[in-house]
Amino acid sequence: MCGIVAYIGNRDACPIILKGLKRLEYRGYDSAGIALMNKGLQVYKKKGKVKDLEDFLVSKDISGSVGMGHTRWATHGEPSDRNAHPHYSNSQGIAIIHNGIIENYDSLKKDMIQRGHTFLSDTDSEVFIHLIEDVYENNKCSLEEAVRIALTMVVGAYAVVIMSKDHPEQLIAARKGSPLVIGIGKDEYFFASDATPIIEYTNEVVYLNDFEIAVVRNNQLSIKNIEDVSTTPYVQKLDLELSSIEKGGYEHFMLKEIFEQPKSITDCLRGRIISSQGHLALGGIRQYLNKLVHADRIIIVACGTSWHAGLVAEYIFEEYTRIPVEVEYASEFRYRNPIVREGDVVIAISQSGETADTLAAIELAKSKGAVIFGVCNVVGSSIARASHEGAYLHAGPEIGVASTKAFTAQVTVLAMMAIMVANKKGIIPENKFQELLIDIENVPRKVEAVLQQNQKIKELSEYFKDARNFLYLGRGFNFPVALEGALKLKEISYIHAEGYPAAEMKHGPIALIDDEMPVVVIAPQDSSYEKIVSNIQEVKARKGKVIAVVTEGDTQITEMANYVIEIPRISEALSPLLTVIPLQLMAYHIAVLRGCNVDQPRNLAKSVTVE
């Protein structure tokens, strides 16, 4: 959710922090702020974008080589100057930036008010720093020890960085359930919510684990756990290029990422599949592969777009492996008493690898004896570390809040997993296995062919930019694509849209159809083709405007629909990798035509690291 950047070293901290905050603005953009060690501890913050903070800083002294900054996604307290981070302690001698939620903040706050503390914001984060100072003053201990003690008193999730005017050359950071990465440079250190603000300066990083506290002092990094036991930092090399987090000439990150899909899927396949040799292997799931092959049941847990990818995977796994699959919203799974047995396999899907509900679902399933496979994009993320095994997407950074290339990479990885398991079980004919391998290898080329229709889709979008509602219909493997298409439109254009199984239209949504209702029908020539032709006829009989996604050369639906977008022919199970592309493009162009902020849609953040 919120974005964190901090710096300690020999350079001016402010330019580094502001640049980093801009790269993290997709995580939170209700307000922004910065703290600098400059003739004391100075805090500047402003409601709005990072640009508003920059304008506010023009007349300020922003010198100093130690500092921290924050972009906020509001949880406790509305977006405002006073609720923006950083927050001061009661004496204004200590400051904090915080990502996460302190669940017991209310009782802590009431207790401290009784002891004379005055609060200036509505946030739980301010309570956190007041608590740290309260412990610091009353226990007469070091600030590091006060942070450690305070962390044992809070309930919830956090990634924090702390500065103190009494310790001007020190930064303290800690995490539980919210990501925090430390970049190690030459006589300098960087802290951030993810690696995007760091890669310009260093490729050596340490990912903090839950319940770890990091201190940089006297140009030395030390890490201890919450029991005050020192741990050895594990330094990793970032496999990330600066160009991958820049727009590269595209108007928006979302459009760039849509057009990156031929490459991102190719990178996802690289080294894993060679159809000419009948080779398919995911190296990350070797040790526990037999658990997956012999699973009594597969449970997929995910949220949002990742949940839609999980629905596609349900169809593919059941089609080819004959293993029963359940797809669960992680947020619901964790709050009921699910039946999980030791023979079950749980596949957790998350682009960021930090989704709070999915992490909690993993821990619940592990406690019941399930084997966990993680499918994530971010190397070293919390879900990757919490899983027994898993597969990275290798899709590259996804900056746009509305997920596009991560969805197709997730479906690609999950399809490979299913086909590999089916082959290991010996229940898929060799010729079918070979056919699927060839089809998967050809997906990037076929996605490229769909992208060549961008101008046509842009022109089509002109007709629907003022629509108030949309209906998306699909069957079989493409029902989840209908859900994903509707979600994309809602997320970035703010048009109400619903995705439905096409046959369910008659059980309610058909009442909405009139001559002002655009209906997107995903209708490739597959086993449901004749049925979906009937559904289109039902829409047309009620004067609905039909936008159909069809297989190249289709004539029957082409004559019926108002608008047609073609995709190349492909195996039915892999068709979602192609049918979703025009829906992503249409959502993008409609949103741009409506003047919406495509990369930072209102009220949304890229990584949901709080409940």
Coordinates of C-alpha atoms in Angstrom, one line a residue:
M1 CA 0.0 0.0 0.0
C2 CA 2.0 3.0 1.3
G3 CA 5.4 3.7 -0.1
I4 CA 8.6 4.1 2.0
V5 CA 12.0 5.5 1.0
A6 CA 14.8 6.4 3.3
Y7 CA 18.5 7.3 2.9
I8 CA 21.6 7.6 5.0
G9 CA 25.0 8.3 3.5
N10 CA 27.1 11.1 2.1
R11 CA 24.8 12.5 -0.7
D12 CA 21.9 15.0 -0.3
A13 CA 19.1 12.8 0.9
C14 CA 16.1 14.8 -0.4
P15 CA 16.6 14.4 -4.2
I16 CA 17.1 10.6 -3.7
I17 CA 14.0 10.3 -1.5
L18 CA 11.7 12.4 -3.8
K19 CA 12.8 10.4 -6.9
G20 CA 12.1 7.2 -5.0
L21 CA 8.7 8.4 -3.9
K22 CA 7.8 9.1 -7.5
R23 CA 8.7 5.5 -8.3
L24 CA 6.5 4.3 -5.4
E25 CA 3.6 6.6 -6.1
Y26 CA 1.7 3.6 -7.5
R27 CA 1.6 2.2 -3.9
G28 CA 0.0 5.3 -2.3
Y29 CA -0.7 8.8 -3.5
D30 CA -3.2 10.4 -1.1
S31 CA -0.4 12.5 0.4
A32 CA 3.3 12.6 0.7
G33 CA 5.9 13.7 3.2
I34 CA 9.6 13.8 4.0
A35 CA 11.7 14.1 7.2
L36 CA 15.3 15.4 7.0
M37 CA 18.1 15.7 9.6
N38 CA 18.7 19.3 9.1
K39 CA 19.4 21.6 12.0
G40 CA 17.3 19.2 14.0
L41 CA 14.6 16.9 12.8
Q42 CA 12.5 18.6 10.1
V43 CA 9.2 17.2 8.7
Y44 CA 7.5 18.5 5.6
K45 CA 4.3 16.9 4.3
K46 CA 1.4 17.7 2.0
K47 CA -1.9 16.2 0.8
G48 CA -1.9 15.2 -2.8
K49 CA 0.8 13.9 -5.1
V50 CA 4.6 13.9 -4.7
K51 CA 4.6 16.9 -7.1
D52 CA 2.5 18.8 -4.5
L53 CA 5.2 18.0 -1.9
E54 CA 7.9 19.1 -4.3
D55 CA 6.2 22.5 -4.8
F56 CA 5.8 22.9 -1.0
L57 CA 9.6 22.3 -0.5
V58 CA 10.7 25.0 -3.0
S59 CA 11.1 27.6 -0.2
K60 CA 12.5 25.2 2.4
D61 CA 16.0 24.2 3.4
I62 CA 16.2 20.6 2.3
S63 CA 19.9 20.0 2.9
G64 CA 21.0 16.9 4.9
S65 CA 22.3 13.5 4.2
V66 CA 19.9 11.5 6.3
G67 CA 16.2 11.4 5.6
M68 CA 13.0 9.4 4.9
G69 CA 9.9 9.9 2.8
H70 CA 6.5 8.3 2.5
T71 CA 3.5 8.2 0.0
R72 CA 0.3 7.4 1.8
W73 CA -2.8 5.3 1.0
A74 CA -5.3 6.3 3.6
T75 CA -6.5 3.7 6.1
H76 CA -7.0 5.5 9.5
G77 CA -8.0 9.2 8.8
E78 CA -8.9 10.9 5.6
P79 CA -6.2 12.2 3.2
S80 CA -5.0 15.5 4.6
D81 CA -1.8 17.4 5.5
R82 CA -2.0 16.4 9.2
N83 CA -2.6 12.7 8.4
A84 CA 0.3 12.5 6.0
H85 CA 3.5 10.9 7.1
P86 CA 6.1 11.3 8.6
H87 CA 4.6 11.6 12.1
Y88 CA 6.3 13.2 15.1
S89 CA 6.4 11.7 18.6
N90 CA 4.9 13.7 21.5
S91 CA 8.1 15.7 22.0
Q92 CA 8.7 16.0 18.2
G93 CA 12.1 14.5 18.9
I94 CA 11.4 11.3 17.0
A95 CA 9.6 10.7 13.6
I96 CA 8.2 7.6 11.9
I97 CA 7.0 6.5 8.5
H98 CA 4.8 3.4 8.6
N99 CA 3.1 1.1 6.2
G100 CA 0.6 -1.3 7.7
I101 CA -2.1 -1.2 10.3
I102 CA -1.8 -1.2 14.1
E103 CA -4.9 -3.0 15.2
N104 CA -4.8 -2.1 18.9
Y105 CA -4.0 1.6 18.3
D106 CA -7.2 2.8 19.9
S107 CA -6.5 1.2 23.4
L108 CA -2.9 2.4 23.2
K109 CA -4.0 5.9 22.3
K110 CA -6.5 6.2 25.1
D111 CA -3.8 5.0 27.6
M112 CA -1.3 7.6 26.4
I113 CA -3.8 10.4 26.3
Q114 CA -4.4 9.7 30.0
R115 CA -0.7 10.1 30.5
G116 CA -0.6 13.5 28.9
H117 CA 0.1 12.7 25.2
T118 CA -1.3 15.1 22.6
F119 CA -2.1 13.7 19.1
L120 CA -2.2 15.8 16.0
S121 CA -3.6 13.3 13.5
D122 CA -6.2 10.5 13.2
T123 CA -3.7 7.9 12.2
D124 CA -2.6 4.7 14.0
S125 CA 0.9 5.4 12.8
E126 CA 1.2 8.5 15.1
V127 CA 0.1 6.3 18.0
F128 CA 3.0 3.9 17.1
I129 CA 5.7 6.6 17.4
H130 CA 4.2 8.0 20.6
L131 CA 4.4 4.5 22.1
I132 CA 8.1 4.2 21.1
E133 CA 8.9 7.5 22.7
D134 CA 6.9 6.6 25.8
V135 CA 8.9 3.4 26.2
Y136 CA 12.2 5.3 25.4
E137 CA 11.6 7.9 28.1
N138 CA 10.2 5.7 30.8
N139 CA 12.6 2.8 30.5
K140 CA 15.7 5.0 30.1
C141 CA 16.9 2.6 27.4
S142 CA 18.4 3.0 23.9
L143 CA 16.1 4.0 21.1
E144 CA 16.8 0.7 19.4
E145 CA 15.7 -1.1 22.6
A146 CA 12.6 1.1 22.8
V147 CA 11.6 0.2 19.3
R148 CA 12.0 -3.5 20.1
I149 CA 9.9 -3.3 23.2
A150 CA 7.2 -1.2 21.5
L151 CA 7.0 -3.8 18.7
T152 CA 6.1 -6.5 21.3
M153 CA 3.2 -4.3 22.4
V154 CA 1.5 -3.7 19.1
V155 CA -0.9 -5.9 17.2
G156 CA -1.0 -5.7 13.4
A157 CA 1.3 -5.3 10.5
Y158 CA 4.1 -2.8 9.9
A159 CA 7.1 -1.7 7.9
V160 CA 8.6 1.3 9.7
V161 CA 11.6 3.6 9.5
I162 CA 12.4 5.8 12.5
M163 CA 14.6 8.9 12.9
S164 CA 15.6 10.8 16.1
K165 CA 17.2 14.2 16.6
D166 CA 19.1 12.7 19.5
H167 CA 20.7 10.2 17.0
P168 CA 21.2 12.3 13.8
E169 CA 23.4 9.7 12.1
Q170 CA 21.1 6.7 12.6
L171 CA 18.1 5.1 11.0
I172 CA 16.1 2.3 12.5
A173 CA 13.7 0.0 10.5
A174 CA 11.5 -2.9 11.3
R175 CA 8.9 -5.1 9.6
K176 CA 6.1 -7.6 10.2
G177 CA 3.8 -8.5 7.4
S178 CA 4.7 -5.5 5.2
P179 CA 7.7 -5.5 2.8
L180 CA 10.9 -3.6 3.5
V181 CA 14.1 -3.9 1.5
I182 CA 17.5 -2.4 2.4
G183 CA 19.9 -1.4 -0.4
I184 CA 23.6 -1.5 0.4
G185 CA 25.8 1.0 -1.4
K186 CA 29.4 2.3 -0.9
D187 CA 29.2 4.0 2.5
E188 CA 25.4 4.5 2.1
Y189 CA 22.2 2.6 2.7
F190 CA 18.7 2.9 1.2
F191 CA 15.4 1.6 2.6
A192 CA 12.3 1.1 0.5
S193 CA 9.0 -0.7 0.2
D194 CA 10.3 -2.4 -2.9
A195 CA 13.4 -2.4 -5.0
T196 CA 12.3 0.2 -7.6
P197 CA 13.8 3.3 -5.8
I198 CA 17.0 1.4 -5.1
I199 CA 18.2 -0.1 -8.4
E200 CA 19.6 3.2 -9.7
Y201 CA 22.1 3.2 -6.9
T202 CA 22.9 -0.4 -6.0
N203 CA 22.0 -4.0 -6.9
E204 CA 22.9 -5.4 -3.5
V205 CA 19.9 -5.7 -1.2
V206 CA 18.8 -7.3 2.1
Y207 CA 15.1 -8.2 2.4
L208 CA 14.1 -7.8 6.1
N209 CA 12.2 -10.8 7.5
D210 CA 9.2 -10.5 9.9
F211 CA 10.1 -9.4 13.4
E212 CA 13.5 -8.1 12.3
I213 CA 14.9 -4.7 13.3
A214 CA 17.6 -3.1 11.2
V215 CA 19.9 -0.3 12.5
V216 CA 22.3 1.7 10.4
R217 CA 24.8 3.6 12.6
N218 CA 28.4 4.7 12.0
N219 CA 28.1 3.4 8.5
Q220 CA 27.3 -0.2 9.7
L221 CA 24.2 -2.3 9.2
S222 CA 23.1 -4.6 12.0
I223 CA 20.0 -6.7 12.2
K224 CA 18.4 -8.3 15.3
N225 CA 15.1 -10.1 15.8
I226 CA 12.4 -9.1 18.2
E227 CA 14.1 -11.3 20.9
D228 CA 17.2 -9.1 20.6
V229 CA 19.2 -11.9 18.9
S230 CA 21.6 -10.8 16.1
T231 CA 21.0 -12.2 12.7
T232 CA 23.4 -12.3 9.7
P233 CA 22.1 -10.2 6.8
Y234 CA 21.6 -12.2 3.6
V235 CA 22.7 -10.0 0.7
Q236 CA 21.1 -10.6 -2.6
K237 CA 21.8 -9.3 -6.1
L238 CA 18.9 -7.6 -7.8
D239 CA 18.1 -8.9 -11.3
L240 CA 16.4 -5.7 -12.3
E241 CA 17.2 -3.0 -15.0
L242 CA 16.4 0.7 -14.5
S243 CA 14.8 0.8 -18.0
S244 CA 12.2 -1.7 -16.8
I245 CA 10.7 0.8 -14.3
E246 CA 10.6 3.7 -16.8
K247 CA 7.8 4.4 -19.3
G248 CA 10.1 3.9 -22.4
G249 CA 8.1 6.3 -24.6
Y250 CA 4.6 5.1 -23.7
E251 CA 2.1 7.5 -22.3
H252 CA 1.3 5.3 -19.4
F253 CA 2.9 2.4 -17.6
M254 CA -0.3 0.4 -18.2
L255 CA 0.0 0.7 -21.9
K256 CA 3.7 -0.2 -21.8
E257 CA 2.9 -3.3 -19.7
I258 CA 0.1 -4.4 -22.1
F259 CA 2.6 -4.2 -25.0
E260 CA 5.3 -5.9 -23.0
Q261 CA 3.3 -9.1 -22.8
P262 CA 4.9 -10.9 -25.8
K263 CA 8.3 -10.4 -24.0
S264 CA 7.0 -11.1 -20.4
I265 CA 5.4 -14.4 -21.5
T266 CA 8.6 -15.3 -23.4
D267 CA 10.6 -14.6 -20.3
C268 CA 8.2 -16.7 -18.3
L269 CA 8.7 -19.6 -20.7
R270 CA 12.4 -19.3 -21.0
G271 CA 14.3 -22.4 -19.9
R272 CA 11.1 -24.1 -18.9
I273 CA 9.7 -25.3 -22.2
I274 CA 11.3 -26.7 -25.4
S275 CA 8.6 -28.2 -27.5
S276 CA 11.0 -29.7 -30.0
Q277 CA 12.5 -31.8 -27.2
G278 CA 9.2 -32.5 -25.5
H279 CA 10.6 -30.7 -22.5
L280 CA 8.5 -29.0 -19.8
A281 CA 9.9 -28.3 -16.3
L282 CA 9.5 -25.8 -13.6
G283 CA 12.7 -25.9 -11.5
G284 CA 11.2 -24.3 -8.5
I285 CA 8.7 -27.1 -7.8
R286 CA 11.0 -30.2 -8.1
Q287 CA 11.2 -31.2 -4.5
Y288 CA 7.5 -31.2 -3.8
L289 CA 6.3 -32.1 -7.3
N290 CA 5.0 -35.5 -6.2
K291 CA 2.9 -33.9 -3.6
L292 CA 1.2 -32.0 -6.4
V293 CA 1.0 -35.0 -8.7
H294 CA -0.7 -37.1 -6.0
A295 CA -2.8 -34.3 -4.4
D296 CA -6.2 -35.2 -3.3
R297 CA -7.3 -31.7 -3.9
I298 CA -5.8 -28.3 -4.9
I299 CA -6.9 -25.1 -3.2
I300 CA -6.0 -21.9 -4.9
V301 CA -6.0 -18.7 -2.8
A302 CA -5.6 -15.3 -4.3
C303 CA -7.2 -11.8 -4.5
G304 CA -8.3 -9.6 -7.3
T305 CA -6.8 -10.2 -10.7
S306 CA -4.8 -13.1 -9.3
W307 CA -8.0 -14.7 -8.2
H308 CA -9.2 -14.6 -11.8
A309 CA -6.0 -16.2 -12.9
G310 CA -6.7 -18.9 -10.3
L311 CA -10.2 -19.5 -11.8
V312 CA -8.6 -20.1 -15.2
A313 CA -6.2 -22.5 -13.6
E314 CA -9.1 -24.4 -12.0
Y315 CA -10.5 -25.1 -15.5
I316 CA -7.0 -26.1 -16.8
F317 CA -6.0 -28.3 -13.8
E318 CA -9.4 -30.1 -13.7
E319 CA -9.3 -30.6 -17.5
Y320 CA -5.9 -32.2 -17.7
T321 CA -5.0 -33.5 -14.2
R322 CA -8.4 -34.6 -13.0
I323 CA -7.5 -33.3 -9.6
P324 CA -10.4 -31.4 -7.9
V325 CA -9.7 -27.7 -7.5
E326 CA -11.3 -25.0 -5.3
V327 CA -10.5 -21.3 -5.9
E328 CA -10.8 -19.2 -2.7
Y329 CA -10.7 -15.5 -2.0
A330 CA -7.9 -15.4 0.4
S331 CA -9.7 -12.8 2.5
E332 CA -12.7 -15.2 3.0
F333 CA -10.6 -18.3 3.4
R334 CA -8.7 -17.0 6.3
Y335 CA -11.7 -15.9 8.3
R336 CA -13.7 -19.1 8.2
N337 CA -12.8 -22.6 9.5
P338 CA -11.8 -24.2 6.1
I339 CA -11.4 -27.9 5.8
V340 CA -7.8 -28.5 4.8
R341 CA -6.2 -31.9 5.0
E342 CA -2.6 -33.1 4.9
G343 CA -3.0 -34.4 1.3
D344 CA -4.1 -31.1 0.0
V345 CA -2.0 -28.7 -2.0
V346 CA -2.5 -24.9 -1.7
I347 CA -1.4 -22.7 -4.6
A348 CA -1.1 -19.1 -3.5
I349 CA -1.0 -16.5 -6.3
S350 CA 0.1 -12.8 -5.9
Q351 CA 1.9 -10.5 -8.2
S352 CA 3.7 -8.6 -5.4
G353 CA 4.1 -11.7 -3.2
E354 CA 3.1 -9.4 -0.3
T355 CA -0.7 -9.5 -0.3
A356 CA -1.7 -9.6 3.4
D357 CA -4.8 -11.8 3.1
T358 CA -3.0 -14.3 0.9
L359 CA -0.1 -14.5 3.3
A360 CA -2.5 -15.1 6.2
A361 CA -4.3 -17.8 4.2
I362 CA -0.9 -19.5 3.6
E363 CA -0.1 -19.6 7.3
L364 CA -3.5 -21.0 8.1
A365 CA -3.2 -23.7 5.4
K366 CA 0.4 -24.6 6.6
S367 CA -0.8 -25.0 10.2
K368 CA -3.3 -27.6 8.9
G369 CA -0.6 -29.6 7.1
A370 CA -1.0 -28.5 3.5
V371 CA 1.9 -28.1 1.1
I372 CA 2.1 -24.5 -0.3
F373 CA 3.2 -23.6 -3.8
G374 CA 3.7 -19.8 -4.4
V375 CA 3.2 -18.2 -7.7
C376 CA 4.6 -14.6 -7.5
N377 CA 6.4 -12.0 -9.6
V378 CA 8.7 -10.4 -7.0
V379 CA 11.8 -12.3 -6.1
G380 CA 12.4 -12.6 -2.4
S381 CA 8.8 -11.5 -1.5
S382 CA 7.1 -12.7 1.6
I383 CA 4.9 -15.3 -0.1
A384 CA 7.9 -16.7 -1.9
R385 CA 9.6 -17.2 1.4
A386 CA 6.6 -18.6 3.2
S387 CA 5.9 -21.2 0.5
H388 CA 7.4 -24.7 0.5
E389 CA 8.2 -24.3 -3.2
G390 CA 6.9 -22.2 -6.1
A391 CA 7.5 -20.6 -9.5
Y392 CA 8.4 -17.0 -10.2
L393 CA 6.6 -15.2 -13.1
H394 CA 9.7 -13.4 -14.4
A395 CA 7.3 -10.8 -15.9
G396 CA 9.4 -7.9 -14.8
P397 CA 8.2 -5.0 -12.6
E398 CA 4.6 -4.1 -13.0
I399 CA 4.0 -0.4 -12.1
G400 CA 0.5 0.2 -13.3
V401 CA -2.0 -0.4 -10.5
A402 CA -4.3 -2.4 -12.9
S403 CA -2.6 -5.7 -13.5
T404 CA -2.1 -6.8 -17.1
K405 CA 1.2 -8.6 -17.8
A406 CA 1.1 -10.3 -14.4
F407 CA -2.2 -11.9 -15.2
T408 CA -1.0 -13.5 -18.4
A409 CA 2.2 -14.6 -16.8
Q410 CA 0.2 -16.1 -13.9
V411 CA -2.0 -18.0 -16.3
T412 CA 1.1 -19.1 -18.3
V413 CA 2.9 -20.5 -15.2
L414 CA -0.3 -22.2 -13.9
A415 CA -1.0 -23.8 -17.3
M416 CA 2.6 -25.1 -17.4
M417 CA 2.1 -26.5 -13.9
A418 CA -1.1 -28.3 -14.8
I419 CA 0.2 -29.7 -18.1
M420 CA 3.4 -30.9 -16.4
V421 CA 1.4 -32.7 -13.6
A422 CA -0.9 -34.3 -16.2
N423 CA 2.2 -35.6 -18.1
K424 CA 3.7 -36.9 -14.9
K425 CA 0.4 -38.7 -14.0
G426 CA 0.4 -40.2 -17.5
I427 CA -3.2 -39.2 -18.1
I428 CA -2.6 -36.9 -21.1
P429 CA -1.9 -38.5 -24.5
E430 CA 1.6 -37.8 -25.9
N431 CA 0.2 -36.1 -29.0
K432 CA -1.9 -33.8 -26.9
F433 CA 1.0 -33.0 -24.6
Q434 CA 3.1 -32.1 -27.7
E435 CA 0.3 -30.0 -29.1
L436 CA 0.0 -28.0 -25.9
L437 CA 3.8 -27.4 -25.7
I438 CA 3.8 -26.0 -29.2
D439 CA 0.8 -23.8 -28.5
I440 CA 2.3 -22.4 -25.3
E441 CA 5.6 -21.6 -27.2
N442 CA 3.5 -19.8 -29.8
V443 CA 1.6 -17.6 -27.3
P444 CA 3.9 -14.6 -27.5
R445 CA 3.7 -14.4 -31.3
K446 CA -0.1 -14.7 -31.1
V447 CA -0.3 -12.0 -28.4
E448 CA 1.7 -9.8 -30.7
A449 CA -0.9 -10.3 -33.5
V450 CA -3.7 -9.2 -31.1
L451 CA -1.7 -6.1 -30.1
Q452 CA -1.5 -5.1 -33.8
Q453 CA -5.3 -4.3 -33.5
N454 CA -4.6 -1.6 -31.0
Q455 CA -5.7 1.3 -33.3
K456 CA -8.9 -0.5 -34.1
I457 CA -9.7 -1.1 -30.5
K458 CA -8.9 2.6 -29.7
E459 CA -11.4 3.7 -32.4
L460 CA -14.0 1.2 -31.1
S461 CA -13.6 2.6 -27.6
E462 CA -14.7 6.1 -28.8
Y463 CA -18.2 4.8 -29.1
F464 CA -18.4 3.6 -25.5
K465 CA -16.5 6.1 -23.4
D466 CA -19.7 7.6 -22.1
A467 CA -21.4 4.3 -21.3
R468 CA -22.7 4.0 -17.7
N469 CA -22.7 0.2 -17.6
F470 CA -21.0 -2.8 -19.3
L471 CA -21.8 -6.5 -19.3
Y472 CA -19.0 -9.1 -20.0
L473 CA -20.0 -12.6 -20.9
G474 CA -17.9 -15.7 -21.3
R475 CA -18.2 -19.5 -21.0
G476 CA -15.8 -22.2 -19.8
F477 CA -12.2 -21.2 -19.8
N478 CA -13.2 -17.7 -20.8
F479 CA -15.7 -17.0 -18.0
P480 CA -12.9 -15.8 -15.7
V481 CA -11.7 -13.6 -18.6
A482 CA -15.2 -11.9 -18.5
L483 CA -14.6 -11.2 -14.8
E484 CA -11.2 -9.9 -15.5
G485 CA -12.3 -7.7 -18.4
A486 CA -15.1 -6.2 -16.2
L487 CA -12.6 -5.6 -13.4
K488 CA -10.2 -3.8 -15.6
L489 CA -12.9 -1.4 -16.9
K490 CA -14.1 -0.7 -13.3
E491 CA -10.7 -0.1 -11.9
I492 CA -9.5 2.5 -14.4
S493 CA -12.5 4.1 -16.1
Y494 CA -14.9 4.0 -13.1
I495 CA -17.7 2.6 -15.4
H496 CA -19.8 0.0 -13.6
A497 CA -19.2 -3.4 -15.2
E498 CA -20.2 -7.0 -14.4
G499 CA -18.7 -10.2 -15.6
Y500 CA -21.0 -13.3 -15.9
P501 CA -21.1 -16.8 -17.2
A502 CA -23.0 -16.3 -20.5
A503 CA -25.7 -18.8 -19.6
E504 CA -26.4 -17.0 -16.3
M505 CA -27.4 -13.9 -18.2
K506 CA -31.0 -15.3 -18.3
H507 CA -31.0 -15.5 -14.5
G508 CA -31.0 -11.8 -13.9
P509 CA -28.6 -9.6 -15.9
I510 CA -30.7 -9.8 -19.1
A511 CA -33.1 -7.4 -17.4
L512 CA -30.5 -4.7 -17.8
I513 CA -30.0 -5.1 -21.5
D514 CA -31.3 -2.3 -23.8
D515 CA -30.0 -0.2 -26.7
E516 CA -27.6 1.6 -24.3
M517 CA -26.0 -1.5 -22.8
P518 CA -22.6 -2.5 -24.3
V519 CA -22.2 -6.3 -24.0
V520 CA -18.7 -7.7 -24.4
V521 CA -18.9 -11.4 -25.5
I522 CA -15.8 -13.6 -25.4
A523 CA -16.6 -16.0 -28.2
P524 CA -13.7 -18.0 -29.6
Q525 CA -14.5 -21.1 -31.7
D526 CA -14.4 -23.6 -28.8
S527 CA -16.6 -26.3 -27.3
S528 CA -19.1 -23.6 -26.1
Y529 CA -19.3 -21.8 -29.4
E530 CA -22.9 -22.8 -30.4
K531 CA -24.2 -21.9 -27.0
I532 CA -22.6 -18.5 -26.9
V533 CA -24.0 -17.8 -30.4
S534 CA -27.5 -18.3 -28.8
N535 CA -26.5 -15.9 -26.0
I536 CA -25.5 -13.2 -28.5
Q537 CA -28.9 -13.7 -30.3
E538 CA -30.6 -13.1 -26.9
V539 CA -28.7 -9.9 -26.4
K540 CA -29.4 -8.7 -30.0
A541 CA -33.1 -9.4 -29.6
R542 CA -33.1 -6.8 -26.8
K543 CA -31.1 -4.2 -28.8
G544 CA -27.9 -4.6 -26.8
K545 CA -24.7 -3.5 -28.5
V546 CA -22.4 -6.6 -28.9
I547 CA -18.6 -6.3 -28.9
A548 CA -17.4 -9.8 -29.7
V549 CA -13.9 -11.4 -29.3
V550 CA -13.8 -14.1 -31.9
T551 CA -11.4 -16.5 -33.6
E552 CA -9.8 -15.3 -36.9
G553 CA -12.0 -16.2 -39.9
D554 CA -15.3 -16.4 -37.8
T555 CA -18.3 -15.5 -40.0
Q556 CA -21.3 -16.4 -38.0
I557 CA -20.8 -14.1 -35.0
T558 CA -19.1 -11.5 -37.2
E559 CA -22.4 -11.0 -39.0
M560 CA -24.3 -10.8 -35.7
A561 CA -22.1 -8.5 -33.6
N562 CA -21.9 -4.8 -33.8
Y563 CA -18.1 -4.8 -33.4
V564 CA -15.6 -7.7 -33.7
I565 CA -12.0 -8.2 -32.5
E566 CA -10.2 -11.2 -33.8
I567 CA -7.7 -13.5 -32.1
P568 CA -5.5 -16.2 -33.6
R569 CA -6.6 -19.8 -33.3
I570 CA -5.2 -21.6 -30.2
S571 CA -6.0 -24.5 -27.9
E572 CA -9.2 -23.8 -25.9
A573 CA -7.4 -24.1 -22.5
L574 CA -4.9 -21.4 -23.5
S575 CA -7.4 -19.0 -25.2
P576 CA -7.6 -16.7 -22.1
L577 CA -4.0 -15.6 -22.8
L578 CA -5.3 -14.1 -26.1
T579 CA -8.9 -13.1 -25.3
V580 CA -7.9 -10.9 -22.4
I581 CA -5.6 -8.7 -24.5
P582 CA -8.3 -6.8 -26.3
L583 CA -10.2 -6.3 -23.0
Q584 CA -7.1 -4.8 -21.4
L585 CA -6.7 -2.4 -24.4
M586 CA -10.4 -1.4 -24.5
A587 CA -10.4 -0.6 -20.7
Y588 CA -7.2 1.4 -21.2
H589 CA -8.5 3.5 -24.1
I590 CA -11.9 4.1 -22.6
A591 CA -10.2 5.3 -19.4
V592 CA -7.9 7.6 -21.3
L593 CA -10.7 9.0 -23.3
R594 CA -12.6 9.8 -20.1
G595 CA -9.6 11.6 -18.7
C596 CA -8.9 9.1 -15.9
N597 CA -5.5 8.6 -14.2
V598 CA -4.8 5.2 -15.7
D599 CA -1.7 4.3 -13.7
Q600 CA -3.1 5.5 -10.4
P601 CA -6.8 5.0 -10.3
R602 CA -8.6 6.5 -7.4
N603 CA -8.8 4.7 -4.1
L604 CA -6.6 1.8 -5.3
A605 CA -3.0 0.8 -4.5
K606 CA -0.8 -1.7 -6.3
S607 CA 0.0 -4.0 -3.4
V608 CA -2.6 -4.6 -0.7
T609 CA -0.4 -5.2 2.3
V610 CA -3.0 -4.4 4.8
E611 CA -6.4 -6.1 5.5

